[in-house]
Coordinates of C-alpha atoms in Angstrom, one line a residue:
M1 CA 0.0 0.0 0.0
I2 CA 1.2 3.5 -0.8
T3 CA -0.2 6.9 0.1
C4 CA -0.5 9.8 -2.3
F5 CA 0.0 13.2 -0.7
I6 CA -1.1 16.1 -2.9
R7 CA 0.1 19.5 -1.7
Y8 CA -1.8 22.4 -3.2
E9 CA -1.0 26.1 -3.2
I10 CA -4.4 27.7 -3.6
D11 CA -5.7 31.3 -4.1
P12 CA -6.5 32.5 -0.5
F13 CA -9.6 34.3 -1.9
K14 CA -11.0 31.1 -3.5
K15 CA -11.0 28.8 -0.5
D16 CA -14.7 28.0 -1.0
A17 CA -14.0 26.9 -4.6
F18 CA -11.3 24.6 -3.3
A19 CA -13.8 23.2 -0.7
T20 CA -16.3 22.4 -3.5
Y21 CA -13.5 20.8 -5.5
A22 CA -12.6 18.7 -2.5
R23 CA -16.2 17.6 -1.9
N24 CA -16.5 16.5 -5.5
W25 CA -13.3 14.3 -5.2
G26 CA -14.9 12.9 -2.0
Q27 CA -17.4 11.3 -4.3
A28 CA -15.3 10.5 -7.4
I29 CA -12.1 9.2 -5.9
P30 CA -13.6 6.3 -3.9
R31 CA -15.9 5.4 -6.8
C32 CA -12.8 5.2 -9.1
G33 CA -10.9 2.8 -6.8
A34 CA -8.7 4.7 -4.3
D35 CA -9.1 4.8 -0.5
L36 CA -9.6 8.5 0.1
I37 CA -8.4 9.7 3.5
G38 CA -9.5 13.2 2.8
Y39 CA -8.9 16.7 1.5
F40 CA -7.7 19.3 3.9
G41 CA -8.1 23.1 3.4
P42 CA -6.7 26.1 5.3
H43 CA -7.9 26.6 8.8
E44 CA -5.1 28.3 10.9
G45 CA -1.7 29.4 9.8
S46 CA -1.3 29.4 6.0
A47 CA -4.2 30.6 4.0
T48 CA -2.8 29.1 0.8
T49 CA -1.8 25.5 1.6
A50 CA -4.2 22.5 1.2
Y51 CA -3.8 18.7 0.9
G52 CA -5.4 15.7 -0.6
V53 CA -4.5 12.3 0.8
Y54 CA -5.5 8.8 -0.4
N55 CA -4.2 5.2 -0.3
I56 CA -3.8 2.9 -3.3
E57 CA -2.3 -0.6 -3.7
N58 CA 0.7 0.3 -5.9
L59 CA 1.8 2.5 -8.9
A60 CA 0.2 0.1 -11.4
A61 CA -3.1 0.4 -9.6
Y62 CA -2.6 4.2 -9.5
E63 CA -2.3 4.3 -13.3
A64 CA -5.5 2.4 -13.8
Y65 CA -7.3 4.5 -11.1
R66 CA -6.2 7.7 -12.9
A67 CA -7.6 6.4 -16.2
R68 CA -10.9 5.7 -14.5
L69 CA -10.9 9.2 -12.8
V70 CA -10.4 10.9 -16.2
A71 CA -13.2 8.9 -17.7
D72 CA -15.6 9.6 -14.7
P73 CA -18.2 12.3 -15.4
L74 CA -17.7 14.0 -12.1
G75 CA -13.9 13.6 -12.4
R76 CA -14.0 15.4 -15.8
E77 CA -16.3 18.0 -14.5
N78 CA -14.0 18.7 -11.5
Y79 CA -10.9 19.0 -13.6
E80 CA -12.7 21.5 -15.8
F81 CA -14.0 23.4 -12.7
A82 CA -10.4 23.7 -11.4
R83 CA -9.2 24.9 -14.8
S84 CA -12.0 27.5 -15.3
E85 CA -12.0 28.9 -11.7
R86 CA -8.1 28.9 -11.4
F87 CA -8.1 28.5 -7.6
I88 CA -5.2 26.0 -7.7
L89 CA -1.9 27.9 -8.2
K90 CA 0.4 24.9 -7.8
E91 CA 0.1 21.2 -7.2
D92 CA 2.7 18.7 -6.1
R93 CA 2.2 14.9 -5.7
I94 CA 4.4 12.5 -3.7
F95 CA 3.9 8.8 -2.9
L96 CA 5.0 7.5 0.5
K97 CA 4.8 4.2 2.3
N98 CA 3.8 3.9 5.9
V99 CA 6.9 2.5 7.6
S100 CA 5.8 2.8 11.2
L101 CA 3.2 -0.1 11.1
P102 CA 2.1 -1.9 13.1
H103 CA 1.0 0.8 15.6
A104 CA 0.1 0.2 19.2
L105 CA -3.5 0.7 20.3
K106 CA -4.4 4.2 21.2
V107 CA -4.4 4.7 25.0
V108 CA -7.4 6.7 26.3
P109 CA -6.5 8.4 29.7

């Protein structure tokens, strides 16, 4: 299993547009085969940094998932929404592997 971290630099005056974009991916990404952890927008601190995070089996599965996402009606609509509204200024993608597993159970005081 690998985790894709997408770091976005967004227009601070278009945070609501990014939130709409994120909610749309909340429907399309799982439907196309990735395990969405979530999209995270600015709250405190930076008004321009946001993240999208999801798990996928491997890079081959990622390629198949991306093809499904591009073919998905909501996926296509969301790509076009981002292009037309121009709220994403920069996007970086990195794939990481969780190397701290297995974790201990959470202790509740």
